[in-house]
GROMACS .gro file of C-alpha atoms in nm:
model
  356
    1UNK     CA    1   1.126   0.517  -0.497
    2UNK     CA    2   0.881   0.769  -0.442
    3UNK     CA    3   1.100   0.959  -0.186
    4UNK     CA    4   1.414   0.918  -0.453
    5UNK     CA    5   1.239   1.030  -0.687
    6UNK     CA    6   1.086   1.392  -0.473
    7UNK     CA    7   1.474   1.440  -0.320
    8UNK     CA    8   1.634   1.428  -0.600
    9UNK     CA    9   1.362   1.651  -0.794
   10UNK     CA   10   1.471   1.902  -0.497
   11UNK     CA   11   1.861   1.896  -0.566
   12UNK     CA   12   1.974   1.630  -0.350
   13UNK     CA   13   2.214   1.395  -0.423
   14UNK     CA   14   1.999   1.040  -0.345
   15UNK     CA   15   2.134   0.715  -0.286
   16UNK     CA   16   1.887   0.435  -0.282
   17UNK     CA   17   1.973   0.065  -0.128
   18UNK     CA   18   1.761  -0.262  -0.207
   19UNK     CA   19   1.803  -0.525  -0.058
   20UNK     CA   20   1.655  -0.766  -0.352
   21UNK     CA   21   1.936  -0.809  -0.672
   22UNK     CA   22   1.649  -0.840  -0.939
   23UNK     CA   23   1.348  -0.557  -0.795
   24UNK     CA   24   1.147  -0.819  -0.746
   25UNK     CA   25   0.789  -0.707  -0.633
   26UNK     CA   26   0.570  -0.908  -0.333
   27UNK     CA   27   0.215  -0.918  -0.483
   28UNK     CA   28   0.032  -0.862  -0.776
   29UNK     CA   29  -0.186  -0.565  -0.844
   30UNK     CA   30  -0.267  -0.255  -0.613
   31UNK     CA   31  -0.484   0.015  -0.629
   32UNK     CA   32  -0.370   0.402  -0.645
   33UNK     CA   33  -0.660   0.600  -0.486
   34UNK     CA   34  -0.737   0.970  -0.593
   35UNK     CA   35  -0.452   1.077  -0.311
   36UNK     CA   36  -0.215   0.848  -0.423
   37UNK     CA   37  -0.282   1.005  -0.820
   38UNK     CA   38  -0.312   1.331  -0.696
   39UNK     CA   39   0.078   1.304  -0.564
   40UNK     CA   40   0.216   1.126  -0.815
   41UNK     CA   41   0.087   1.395  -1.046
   42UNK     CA   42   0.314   1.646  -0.833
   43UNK     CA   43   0.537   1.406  -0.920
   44UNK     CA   44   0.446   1.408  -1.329
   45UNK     CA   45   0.382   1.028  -1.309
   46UNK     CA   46   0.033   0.993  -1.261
   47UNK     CA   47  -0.065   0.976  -1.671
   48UNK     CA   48   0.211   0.686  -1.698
   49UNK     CA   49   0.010   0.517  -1.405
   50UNK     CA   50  -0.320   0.500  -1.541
   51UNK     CA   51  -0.168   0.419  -1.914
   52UNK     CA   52  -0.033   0.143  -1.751
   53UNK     CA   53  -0.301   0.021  -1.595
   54UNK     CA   54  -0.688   0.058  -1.548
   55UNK     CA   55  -0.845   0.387  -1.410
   56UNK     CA   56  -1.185   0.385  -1.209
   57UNK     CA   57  -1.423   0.606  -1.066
   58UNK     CA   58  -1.634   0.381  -0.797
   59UNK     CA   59  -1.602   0.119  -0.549
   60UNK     CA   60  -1.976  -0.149  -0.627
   61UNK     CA   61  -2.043  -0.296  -0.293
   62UNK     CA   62  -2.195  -0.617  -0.381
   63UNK     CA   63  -2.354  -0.924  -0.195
   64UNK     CA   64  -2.206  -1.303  -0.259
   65UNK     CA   65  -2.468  -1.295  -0.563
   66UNK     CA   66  -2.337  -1.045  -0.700
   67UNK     CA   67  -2.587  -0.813  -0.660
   68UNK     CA   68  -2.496  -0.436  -0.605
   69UNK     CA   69  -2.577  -0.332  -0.234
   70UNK     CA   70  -2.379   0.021  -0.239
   71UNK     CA   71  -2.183   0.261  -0.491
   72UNK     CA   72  -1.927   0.481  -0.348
   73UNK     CA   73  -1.841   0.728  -0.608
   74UNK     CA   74  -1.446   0.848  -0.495
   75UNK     CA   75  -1.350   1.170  -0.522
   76UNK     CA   76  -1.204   1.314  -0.877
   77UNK     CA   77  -0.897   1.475  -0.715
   78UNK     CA   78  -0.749   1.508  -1.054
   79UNK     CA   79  -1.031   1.652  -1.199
   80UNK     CA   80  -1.350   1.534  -1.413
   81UNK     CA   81  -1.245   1.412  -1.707
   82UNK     CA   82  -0.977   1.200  -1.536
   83UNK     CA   83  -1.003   0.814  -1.309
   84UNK     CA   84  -1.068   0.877  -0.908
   85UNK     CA   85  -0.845   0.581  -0.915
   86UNK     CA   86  -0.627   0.320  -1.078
   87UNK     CA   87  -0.568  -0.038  -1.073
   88UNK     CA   88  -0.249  -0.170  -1.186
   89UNK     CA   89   0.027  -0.456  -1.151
   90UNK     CA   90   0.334  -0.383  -0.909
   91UNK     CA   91   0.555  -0.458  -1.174
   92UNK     CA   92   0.446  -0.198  -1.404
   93UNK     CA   93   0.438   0.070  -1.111
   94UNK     CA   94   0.788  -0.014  -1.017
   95UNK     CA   95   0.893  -0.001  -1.397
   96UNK     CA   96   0.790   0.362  -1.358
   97UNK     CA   97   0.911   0.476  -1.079
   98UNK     CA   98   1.227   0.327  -1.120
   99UNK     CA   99   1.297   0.474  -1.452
  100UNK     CA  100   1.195   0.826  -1.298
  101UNK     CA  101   1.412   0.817  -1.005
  102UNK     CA  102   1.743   0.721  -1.294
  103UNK     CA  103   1.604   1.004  -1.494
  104UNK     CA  104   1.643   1.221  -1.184
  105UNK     CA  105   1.951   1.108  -1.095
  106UNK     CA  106   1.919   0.885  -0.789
  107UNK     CA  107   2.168   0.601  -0.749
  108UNK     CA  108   2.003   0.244  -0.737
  109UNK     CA  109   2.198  -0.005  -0.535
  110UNK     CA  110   2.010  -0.369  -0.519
  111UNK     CA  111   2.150  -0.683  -0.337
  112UNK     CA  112   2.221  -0.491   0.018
  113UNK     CA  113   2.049  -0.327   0.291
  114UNK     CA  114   2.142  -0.134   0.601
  115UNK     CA  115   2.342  -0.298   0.882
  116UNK     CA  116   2.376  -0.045   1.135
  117UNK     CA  117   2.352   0.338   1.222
  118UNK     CA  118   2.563   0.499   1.385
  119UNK     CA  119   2.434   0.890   1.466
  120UNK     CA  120   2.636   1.232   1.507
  121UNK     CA  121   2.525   1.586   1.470
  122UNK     CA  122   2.637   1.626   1.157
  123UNK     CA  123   2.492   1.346   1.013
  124UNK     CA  124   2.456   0.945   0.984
  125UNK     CA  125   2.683   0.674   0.899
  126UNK     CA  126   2.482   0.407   0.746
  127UNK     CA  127   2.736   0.034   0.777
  128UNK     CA  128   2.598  -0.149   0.424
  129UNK     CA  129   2.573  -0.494   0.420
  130UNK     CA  130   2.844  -0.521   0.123
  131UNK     CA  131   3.082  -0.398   0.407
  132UNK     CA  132   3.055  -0.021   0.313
  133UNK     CA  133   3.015   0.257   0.515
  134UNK     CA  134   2.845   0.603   0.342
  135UNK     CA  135   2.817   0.951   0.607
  136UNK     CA  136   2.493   1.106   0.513
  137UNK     CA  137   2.290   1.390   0.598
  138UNK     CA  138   1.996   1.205   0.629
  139UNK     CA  139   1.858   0.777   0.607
  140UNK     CA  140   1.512   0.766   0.493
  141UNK     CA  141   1.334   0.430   0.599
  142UNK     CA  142   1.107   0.290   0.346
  143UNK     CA  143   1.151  -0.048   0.431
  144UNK     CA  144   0.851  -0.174   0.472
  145UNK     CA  145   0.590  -0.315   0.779
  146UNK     CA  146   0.912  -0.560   0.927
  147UNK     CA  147   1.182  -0.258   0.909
  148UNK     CA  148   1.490  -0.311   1.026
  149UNK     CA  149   1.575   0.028   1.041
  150UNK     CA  150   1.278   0.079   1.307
  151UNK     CA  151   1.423  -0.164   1.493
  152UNK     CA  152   1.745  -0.005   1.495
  153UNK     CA  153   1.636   0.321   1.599
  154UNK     CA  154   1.466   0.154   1.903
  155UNK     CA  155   1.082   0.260   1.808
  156UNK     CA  156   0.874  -0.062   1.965
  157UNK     CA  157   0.584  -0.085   1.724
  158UNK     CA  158   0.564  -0.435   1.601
  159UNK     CA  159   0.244  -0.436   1.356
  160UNK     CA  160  -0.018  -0.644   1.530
  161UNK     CA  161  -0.228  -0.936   1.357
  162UNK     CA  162  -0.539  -0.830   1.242
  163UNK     CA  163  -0.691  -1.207   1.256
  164UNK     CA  164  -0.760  -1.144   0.860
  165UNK     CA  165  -0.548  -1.323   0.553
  166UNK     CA  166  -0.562  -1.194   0.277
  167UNK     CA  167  -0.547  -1.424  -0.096
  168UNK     CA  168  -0.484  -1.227  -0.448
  169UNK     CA  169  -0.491  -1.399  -0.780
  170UNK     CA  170  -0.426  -1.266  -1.101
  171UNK     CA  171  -0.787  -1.324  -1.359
  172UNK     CA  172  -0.846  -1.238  -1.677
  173UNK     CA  173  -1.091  -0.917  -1.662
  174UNK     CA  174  -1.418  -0.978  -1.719
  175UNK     CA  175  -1.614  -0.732  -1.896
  176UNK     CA  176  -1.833  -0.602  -1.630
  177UNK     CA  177  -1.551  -0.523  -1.405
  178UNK     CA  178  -1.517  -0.112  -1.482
  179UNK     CA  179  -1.536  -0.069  -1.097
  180UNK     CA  180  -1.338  -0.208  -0.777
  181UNK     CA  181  -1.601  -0.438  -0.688
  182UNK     CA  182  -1.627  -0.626  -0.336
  183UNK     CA  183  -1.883  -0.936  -0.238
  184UNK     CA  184  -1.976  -0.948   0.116
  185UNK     CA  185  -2.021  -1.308   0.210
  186UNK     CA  186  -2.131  -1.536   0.475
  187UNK     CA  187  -1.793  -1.544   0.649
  188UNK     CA  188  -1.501  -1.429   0.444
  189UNK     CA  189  -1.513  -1.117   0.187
  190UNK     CA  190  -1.422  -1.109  -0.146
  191UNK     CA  191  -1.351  -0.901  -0.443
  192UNK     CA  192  -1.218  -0.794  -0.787
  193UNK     CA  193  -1.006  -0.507  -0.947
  194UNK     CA  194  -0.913  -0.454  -1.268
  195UNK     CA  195  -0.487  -0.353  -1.384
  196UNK     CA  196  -0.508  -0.371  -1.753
  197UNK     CA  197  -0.772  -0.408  -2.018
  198UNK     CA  198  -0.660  -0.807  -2.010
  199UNK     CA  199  -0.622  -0.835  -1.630
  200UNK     CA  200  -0.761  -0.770  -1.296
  201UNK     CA  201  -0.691  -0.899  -0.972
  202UNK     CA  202  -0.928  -1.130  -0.754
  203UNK     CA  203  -0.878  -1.120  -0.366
  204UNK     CA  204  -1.024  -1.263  -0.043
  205UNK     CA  205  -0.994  -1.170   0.305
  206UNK     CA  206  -1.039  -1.462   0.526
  207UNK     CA  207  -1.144  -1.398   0.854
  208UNK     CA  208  -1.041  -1.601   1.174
  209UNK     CA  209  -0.767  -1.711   0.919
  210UNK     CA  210  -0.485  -1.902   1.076
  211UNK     CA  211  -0.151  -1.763   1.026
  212UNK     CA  212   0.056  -2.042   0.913
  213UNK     CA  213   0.238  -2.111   0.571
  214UNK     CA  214   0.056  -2.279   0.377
  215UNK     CA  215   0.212  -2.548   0.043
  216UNK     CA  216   0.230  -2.314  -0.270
  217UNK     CA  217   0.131  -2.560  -0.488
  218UNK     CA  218  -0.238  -2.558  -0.279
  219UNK     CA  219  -0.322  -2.189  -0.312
  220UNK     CA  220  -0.539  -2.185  -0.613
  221UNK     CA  221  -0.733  -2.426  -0.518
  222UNK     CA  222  -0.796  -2.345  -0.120
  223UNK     CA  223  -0.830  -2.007  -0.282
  224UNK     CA  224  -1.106  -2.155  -0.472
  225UNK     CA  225  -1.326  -2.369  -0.174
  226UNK     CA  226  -1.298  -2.002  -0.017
  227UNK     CA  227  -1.529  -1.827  -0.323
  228UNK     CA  228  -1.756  -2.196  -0.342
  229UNK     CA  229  -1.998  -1.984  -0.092
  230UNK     CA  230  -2.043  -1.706  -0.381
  231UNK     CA  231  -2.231  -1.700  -0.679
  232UNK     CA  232  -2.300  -1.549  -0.982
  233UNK     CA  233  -2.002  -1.321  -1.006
  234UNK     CA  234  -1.721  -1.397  -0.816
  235UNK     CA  235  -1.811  -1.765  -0.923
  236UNK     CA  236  -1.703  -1.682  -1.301
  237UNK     CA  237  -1.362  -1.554  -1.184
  238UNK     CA  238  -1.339  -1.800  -0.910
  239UNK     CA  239  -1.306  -2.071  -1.183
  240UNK     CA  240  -1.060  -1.903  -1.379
  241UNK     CA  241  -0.848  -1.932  -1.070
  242UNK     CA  242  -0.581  -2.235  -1.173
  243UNK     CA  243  -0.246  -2.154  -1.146
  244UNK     CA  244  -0.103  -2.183  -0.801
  245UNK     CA  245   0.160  -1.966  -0.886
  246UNK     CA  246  -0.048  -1.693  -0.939
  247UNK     CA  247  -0.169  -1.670  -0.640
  248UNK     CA  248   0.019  -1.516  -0.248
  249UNK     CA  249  -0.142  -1.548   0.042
  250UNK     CA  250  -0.036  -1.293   0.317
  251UNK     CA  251  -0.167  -1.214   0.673
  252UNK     CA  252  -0.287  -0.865   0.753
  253UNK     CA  253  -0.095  -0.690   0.974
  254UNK     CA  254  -0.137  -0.296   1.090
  255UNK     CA  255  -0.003  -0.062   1.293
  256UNK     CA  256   0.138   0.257   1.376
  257UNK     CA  257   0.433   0.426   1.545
  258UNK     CA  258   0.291   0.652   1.783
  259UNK     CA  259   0.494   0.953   1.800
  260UNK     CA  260   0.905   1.089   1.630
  261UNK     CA  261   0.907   0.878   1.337
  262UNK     CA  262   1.281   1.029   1.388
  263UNK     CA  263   1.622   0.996   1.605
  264UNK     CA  264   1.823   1.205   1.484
  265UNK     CA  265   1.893   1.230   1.108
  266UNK     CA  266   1.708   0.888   1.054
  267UNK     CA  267   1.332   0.885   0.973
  268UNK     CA  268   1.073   0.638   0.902
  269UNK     CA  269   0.805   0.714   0.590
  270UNK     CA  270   0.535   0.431   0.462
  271UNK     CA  271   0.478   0.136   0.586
  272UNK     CA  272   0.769   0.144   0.832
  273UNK     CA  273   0.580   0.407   0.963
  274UNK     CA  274   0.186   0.313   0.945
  275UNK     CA  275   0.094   0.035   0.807
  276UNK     CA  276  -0.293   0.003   0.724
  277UNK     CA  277  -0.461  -0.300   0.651
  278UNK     CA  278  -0.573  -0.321   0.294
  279UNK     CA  279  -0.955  -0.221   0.367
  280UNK     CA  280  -0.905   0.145   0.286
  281UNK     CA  281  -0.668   0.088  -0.015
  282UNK     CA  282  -0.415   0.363   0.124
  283UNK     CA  283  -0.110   0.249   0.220
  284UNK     CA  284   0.040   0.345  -0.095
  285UNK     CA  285  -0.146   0.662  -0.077
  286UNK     CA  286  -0.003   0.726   0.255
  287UNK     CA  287   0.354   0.646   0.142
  288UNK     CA  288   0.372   0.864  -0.170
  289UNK     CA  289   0.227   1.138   0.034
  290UNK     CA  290   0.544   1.121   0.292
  291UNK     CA  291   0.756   1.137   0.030
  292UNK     CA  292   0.617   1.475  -0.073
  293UNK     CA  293   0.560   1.620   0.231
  294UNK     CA  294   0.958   1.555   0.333
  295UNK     CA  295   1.097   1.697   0.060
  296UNK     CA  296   0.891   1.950   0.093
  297UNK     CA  297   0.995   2.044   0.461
  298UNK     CA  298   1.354   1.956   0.433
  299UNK     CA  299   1.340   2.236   0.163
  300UNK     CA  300   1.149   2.481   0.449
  301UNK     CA  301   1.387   2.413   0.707
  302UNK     CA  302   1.778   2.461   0.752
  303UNK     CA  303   1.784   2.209   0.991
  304UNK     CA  304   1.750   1.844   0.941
  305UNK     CA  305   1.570   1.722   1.252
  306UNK     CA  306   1.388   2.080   1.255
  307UNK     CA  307   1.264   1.948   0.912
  308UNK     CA  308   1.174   1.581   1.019
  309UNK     CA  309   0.996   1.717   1.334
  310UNK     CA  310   0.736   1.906   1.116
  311UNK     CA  311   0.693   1.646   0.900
  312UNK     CA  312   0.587   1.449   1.156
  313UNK     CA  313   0.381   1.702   1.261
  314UNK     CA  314   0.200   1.723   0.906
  315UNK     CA  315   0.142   1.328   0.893
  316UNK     CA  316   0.103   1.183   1.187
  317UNK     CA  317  -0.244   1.259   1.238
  318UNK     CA  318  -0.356   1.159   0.915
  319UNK     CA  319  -0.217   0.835   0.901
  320UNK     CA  320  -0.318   0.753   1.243
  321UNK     CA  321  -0.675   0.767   1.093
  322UNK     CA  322  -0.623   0.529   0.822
  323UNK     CA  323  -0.461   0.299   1.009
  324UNK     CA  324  -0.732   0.249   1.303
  325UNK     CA  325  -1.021   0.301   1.053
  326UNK     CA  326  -0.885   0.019   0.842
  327UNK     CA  327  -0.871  -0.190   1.160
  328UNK     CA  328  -1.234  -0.092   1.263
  329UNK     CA  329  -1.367  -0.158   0.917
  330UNK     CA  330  -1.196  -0.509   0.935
  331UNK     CA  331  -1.409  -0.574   1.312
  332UNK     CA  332  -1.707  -0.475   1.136
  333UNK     CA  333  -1.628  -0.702   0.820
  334UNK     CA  334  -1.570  -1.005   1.083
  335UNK     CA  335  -1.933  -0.931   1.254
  336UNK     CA  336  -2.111  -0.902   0.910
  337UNK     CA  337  -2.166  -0.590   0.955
  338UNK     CA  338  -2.076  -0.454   0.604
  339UNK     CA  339  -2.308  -0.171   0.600
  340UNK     CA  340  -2.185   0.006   0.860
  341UNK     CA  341  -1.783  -0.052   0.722
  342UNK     CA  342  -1.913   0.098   0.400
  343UNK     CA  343  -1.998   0.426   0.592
  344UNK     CA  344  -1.684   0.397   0.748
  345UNK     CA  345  -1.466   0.340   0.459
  346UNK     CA  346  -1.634   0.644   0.245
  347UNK     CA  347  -1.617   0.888   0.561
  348UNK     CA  348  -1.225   0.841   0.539
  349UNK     CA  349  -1.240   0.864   0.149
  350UNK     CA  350  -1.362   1.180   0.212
  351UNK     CA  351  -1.111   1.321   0.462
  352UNK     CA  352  -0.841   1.146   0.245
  353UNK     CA  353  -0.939   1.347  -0.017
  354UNK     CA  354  -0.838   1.722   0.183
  355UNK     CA  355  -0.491   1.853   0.114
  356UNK     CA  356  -0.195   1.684   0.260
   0.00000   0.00000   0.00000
């Protein structure tokens, strides 16, 4: 949406295909860092984001009692009288950028994806599942840590297991919760961020997690024996934890495509790309930013793959970095070794916060 929405802002005419018929969203909150603000305000939609949801200024490193161990204050790339970050439910961020890419004139198609590419030097013919065929200039992946599109264009960079699962619940907010809070315990880590004055999110990572599917109708309350080792706190929200339906349950996967994110006229942003694990709260960060930065070279360049060449340039690098220091903060999380993954996490903050 993101890309849409910075292509068509540029003058091009921007087709975008879903595969789901109703935009359904995966998940239930996320957090927009200062870098992910900071480029949707290029975009003029970082005020509807924090309206819409809850804006922040630290990250409270806590133990399993609740007790604060660490404050990382996050950089105010918007300014000082505005959030380092916001919490918020997908829904309502999708709500927004969905509206913003009609009201720059992007074409949404839902209910069909890509079935094959076929490349020329002139261009791309993208084969649509509905049995269409459209000749582009240009096929933007942004689909996502499974893309088919990477697989189509040959790039072998399956996302590797990270041996973490991660469980999010939707709580009512408690009072306290003005921060992103996280509770390091005994074996698995927990914490709590808030999307609306009403609402915040709860989540667990699980270490040494199996993989497996587990019944949906079980998820609140395994979610529940995993918080029985905290107290004070997290113990409060874990008993508001009741509906099983408000609660998913994914494994953490990362990775990233180590060099062209490009054949041709095709190119991989996001998650297709680099895909963190959800330590360093940046993959949406990451994937706003590529949306900026390739508009911004396809409007530097006269040539297409001239254009997606330095974009890859400008990004590779940097998401490289957030990738393997979200892995390495996950190792240290497994050994209990949460003081040193706090370091860690605000060193990359830092750099995060330089211009893309």
């Amino acid at each position: 949406m993101t890309a849409a929405i910075a292509l068509a802002g540029c003058g091009h005419t921007v087709d975008v295909v879903e595969r789901n018929r109703d935009w359904s969203v995966t998940g239930w909150g996320l957090s927009l860092t200062g870098p992910s603000l900071r480029a949707l305000q290029r975009l003029g939609l970082a005020d509807a984001c924090i309206d819409g949801g809850f804006g922040l200024t630290q990250i409270s490193n806590c133990d399993s009692a609740g007790r604060t161990r660490n404050v990382i204050d996050l950089p105010l790339l918007l300014g000082p009288d505005m959030p380092a970050l916001a919490g918020l439910s997908r829904g309502v961020l999708h709500e927004v950028l969905r509206d913003a890419a009609l009201a720059r004139g992007a074409v949404l198609h839902t209910g069909m994806s890509v079935a094959a590419l076929e490349q020329a030097a002139d261009g791309v013919t993208a084969r649509l599942t509905d049995g269409s065929a459209r000749h582009v200039d240009l096929v933007v992946g942004a689909d996502g840590i499974r893309s088919t599109v990477r697989d189509m264009l040959g790039m072998p960079a399956e996302p590797a297991y990270t041996g973490q699962m991660v469980w999010r619940a939707i709580v009512p907010r408690p009072g306290w919760a003005t921060t992103l809070h996280t509770f390091a315990g005994p074996v698995h880590n927990a914490g709590l961020i808030p999307i609306s004055q009403d609402q915040a999110y709860a989540f667990v990572t699980e270490n040494h997690a199996d993989s497996g599917v587990l019944p949906q109708e079980e998820l609140a309350e395994r979610m529940r024996d995993l918080l029985n080792v905290f107290s004070g706190r997290v113990a409060e929200v874990a008993a508001t934890i009741k509906d099983p339906e408000l609660v998913v349950r994914r494994p953490v996967h990362a990775g990233v495509v180590d060099g062209p994110w490009h054949r041709g006229r095709t190119v991989l942003i996001g998650d297709a790309a680099h895909a963190p694990s959800p330590q360093m709260v940046s993959g949406a960060a990451l994937a706003i930013e590529d949306s900026l930065v390739l508009a911004e070279e396809l409007g530097l360049h006269d040539d297409v793959e001239t254009a997606l060449e330095a974009f890859g340039r400008r990004r590779l690098e940097r998401c490289r970095l957030v990738v393997e220091t979200s892995v390495k903060v996950g190792e240290l999380e497994r050994e209990g070794r949460h003081a040193e993954a706090h370091k860690l996490q605000d060193r990359c903050h830092q750099v995060m916060a330089q211009p893309i």
